Tab-separated table of C-alpha atoms in Angstrom:
chain	number	residue	atom	x	y	z
A	1	MET	CA	-32.257	-4.230	-26.966
A	2	LEU	CA	-31.381	-4.797	-22.872
A	3	LEU	CA	-28.376	-2.968	-21.616
A	4	VAL	CA	-26.679	-4.430	-18.820
A	5	PRO	CA	-24.196	-2.607	-16.889
A	6	ALA	CA	-21.017	-4.374	-16.274
A	7	ILE	CA	-20.024	-6.237	-13.176
A	8	ALA	CA	-17.081	-5.289	-11.099
A	9	LEU	CA	-14.900	-8.443	-11.003
A	10	ALA	CA	-14.212	-9.432	-7.710
A	11	GLY	CA	-10.814	-9.853	-6.535
A	12	ALA	CA	-9.402	-7.516	-8.800
A	13	PHE	CA	-7.221	-5.887	-6.536
A	14	ASP	CA	-6.619	-8.580	-4.119
A	15	GLY	CA	-3.201	-8.876	-2.787
A	16	LEU	CA	-0.435	-6.922	-0.901
A	17	TRP	CA	0.173	-3.209	-1.821
A	18	ARG	CA	2.989	-1.227	-0.126
A	19	SER	CA	2.738	2.782	-0.120
A	20	ASN	CA	6.354	3.094	-0.925
A	21	PRO	CA	9.512	1.143	-2.265
A	22	THR	CA	10.970	0.389	1.310
A	23	ALA	CA	7.587	-0.429	3.089
A	24	GLU	CA	7.525	-4.278	4.014
A	25	CYS	CA	5.585	-6.637	2.110
A	26	VAL	CA	3.634	-8.377	4.987
A	27	TYR	CA	0.389	-7.417	6.325
A	28	VAL	CA	1.178	-6.608	10.002
A	29	ASP	CA	-2.049	-4.282	10.596
A	30	GLY	CA	-0.048	-1.479	11.789
A	31	ASP	CA	1.519	1.709	9.950
A	32	ALA	CA	4.822	0.276	8.735
A	33	GLY	CA	3.144	-2.737	7.077
A	34	ALA	CA	1.380	-3.468	3.657
A	35	LEU	CA	-2.493	-2.962	2.741
A	36	LYS	CA	-4.054	-6.338	2.211
A	37	ILE	CA	-7.223	-6.904	0.100
A	38	GLU	CA	-8.488	-10.375	0.062
A	39	ASP	CA	-12.306	-11.628	-0.767
A	40	ASP	CA	-13.481	-7.656	-0.806
A	41	VAL	CA	-12.088	-6.655	2.464
A	42	LEU	CA	-9.262	-3.966	3.025
A	43	PHE	CA	-7.290	-4.753	5.822
A	44	GLY	CA	-5.400	-1.339	6.745
A	45	ALA	CA	-3.685	0.044	9.934
A	46	GLU	CA	-5.609	-1.341	13.009
A	47	SER	CA	-9.112	-1.586	10.695
A	48	ARG	CA	-10.771	-3.184	8.259
A	49	CYS	CA	-13.568	-2.307	5.594
A	50	ARG	CA	-15.789	-4.667	3.655
A	51	MET	CA	-15.698	-3.416	0.023
A	52	THR	CA	-19.426	-3.348	-1.115
A	53	GLN	CA	-21.927	-2.440	-3.911
A	54	PRO	CA	-19.017	-2.512	-6.311
A	55	VAL	CA	-19.759	0.153	-9.499
A	56	ASN	CA	-17.512	0.545	-12.281
A	57	VAL	CA	-16.433	3.456	-13.155
A	58	ARG	CA	-16.884	4.358	-17.173
A	59	ASP	CA	-14.093	4.355	-19.494
A	60	MET	CA	-11.831	3.886	-16.699
A	61	ASP	CA	-9.922	0.648	-14.980
A	62	ALA	CA	-11.493	1.981	-11.769
A	63	VAL	CA	-14.440	0.404	-9.663
A	64	LEU	CA	-16.045	2.555	-6.724
A	65	TYR	CA	-17.005	0.684	-3.580
A	66	ASP	CA	-18.989	1.643	-0.507
A	67	MET	CA	-16.944	0.867	2.636
A	68	ALA	CA	-18.409	-0.825	5.799
A	69	CYS	CA	-15.500	0.171	8.452
A	70	ASP	CA	-14.130	-1.302	11.905
A	71	GLY	CA	-11.184	-0.190	13.913
A	72	GLU	CA	-9.864	1.190	16.859
A	73	GLY	CA	-13.301	0.778	18.878
A	74	SER	CA	-15.169	2.572	16.058
A	75	SER	CA	-17.064	1.518	13.099
A	76	TRP	CA	-18.249	4.011	9.962
A	77	THR	CA	-19.079	3.745	6.219
A	78	ASP	CA	-17.832	5.572	3.419
A	79	ARG	CA	-16.843	5.525	-0.239
A	80	ALA	CA	-13.711	4.294	-1.802
A	81	MET	CA	-12.506	4.521	-5.618
A	82	PHE	CA	-10.124	1.789	-6.266
A	83	LEU	CA	-8.083	2.785	-9.607
A	84	SER	CA	-5.636	0.223	-11.326
A	85	ALA	CA	-2.475	2.403	-12.246
A	86	ALA	CA	-0.682	2.645	-15.643
A	87	ASP	CA	2.530	0.898	-13.694
A	88	GLY	CA	0.850	-1.901	-12.177
A	89	GLY	CA	0.412	0.115	-8.975
A	90	LEU	CA	-2.993	1.084	-7.302
A	91	TYR	CA	-4.983	4.426	-6.769
A	92	LEU	CA	-6.722	4.610	-3.684
A	93	ILE	CA	-9.042	7.869	-3.685
A	94	TRP	CA	-10.738	8.188	-0.495
A	95	ASN	CA	-12.851	11.050	0.827
A	96	GLY	CA	-10.080	14.064	-0.571
A	97	TYR	CA	-7.575	12.135	-0.420
A	98	ALA	CA	-5.470	9.984	-3.098
A	99	PHE	CA	-3.240	7.427	-2.164
A	100	LYS	CA	-0.653	5.760	-4.042
A	101	TYR	CA	0.452	1.888	-3.250
A	102	GLU	CA	2.870	-0.596	-5.552
A	103	GLN	CA	1.925	-4.279	-5.454
A	104	CYS	CA	4.073	-6.660	-3.824
A	105	ALA	CA	5.146	-9.464	-5.822
A	106	GLU	CA	3.403	-12.504	-5.106
A	107	ASP	CA	6.660	-14.378	-4.395
A	108	ALA	CA	8.034	-12.050	-2.419
A	109	ALA	CA	10.005	-13.188	1.093
A	110	LEU	CA	8.159	-11.957	3.889
A	111	GLY	CA	9.813	-9.291	5.498
A	112	THR	CA	12.215	-8.288	2.892
A	113	VAL	CA	12.419	-4.767	2.365
A	114	ALA	CA	15.067	-2.775	0.038
A	115	THR	CA	17.769	-0.727	1.670
A	116	ALA	CA	18.429	2.879	1.155
A	117	GLY	CA	21.714	1.826	-0.958
A	118	GLU	CA	19.903	-0.660	-2.911
A	119	LEU	CA	18.118	1.991	-4.010
A	120	GLY	CA	20.838	4.539	-4.887
A	121	ILE	CA	19.494	7.032	-1.939
A	122	SER	CA	22.318	8.503	0.488
A	123	ASP	CA	21.764	8.715	4.147
A	124	ASP	CA	22.330	11.304	6.378
A	125	LEU	CA	25.988	10.366	7.260
A	126	GLY	CA	26.606	10.550	3.438
A	127	VAL	CA	26.717	6.711	2.850
A	128	SER	CA	25.163	5.243	0.121
A	129	GLY	CA	25.402	1.793	-1.621
A	130	ASP	CA	26.837	-1.029	0.230
A	131	ALA	CA	29.334	0.765	1.913
A	132	ALA	CA	29.685	0.773	5.919
A	133	PRO	CA	29.124	3.613	7.805
A	134	THR	CA	32.758	4.429	9.564
A	135	GLU	CA	33.416	5.202	12.988
A	136	PRO	CA	33.907	8.453	14.762
A	137	ALA	CA	37.552	9.529	15.128
A	138	GLU	CA	37.917	9.223	19.291
A	139	ASP	CA	38.793	12.487	20.731
A	140	ALA	CA	42.344	13.548	21.317
A	141	ALA	CA	41.730	14.633	24.808
A	142	GLU	CA	40.469	10.898	25.933
A	143	ASN	CA	43.812	9.338	24.710
């Protein structure tokens, strides 16, 4: 019997991935935008990495890649593991660091982000939801 290793599926992680619910679902080649993975290339903050030599991780929905990267005037190589999260997200494990991303919807409007109010988060002014901030009271000495 001949055993053949499973071949990693090309494009299994393709798409836009954002690091938090308020990050933009658009690749902008900077810190504020989403990661973009397309045709075995990871486009990150001011860098791009070719994802080569894919190896499926046994008994996990994960693939280990050799990464050949260029950005900010330098080139480097590394290894990274891409792991599908149970909630549909992506874990990117890279040389001692683990990053969690959520996939942007395929039909997400470019530039659309969730507001703090939509997420039920209060800002420093005590405003939550759709309430508009109040104007500061005028100083009585100025009247």
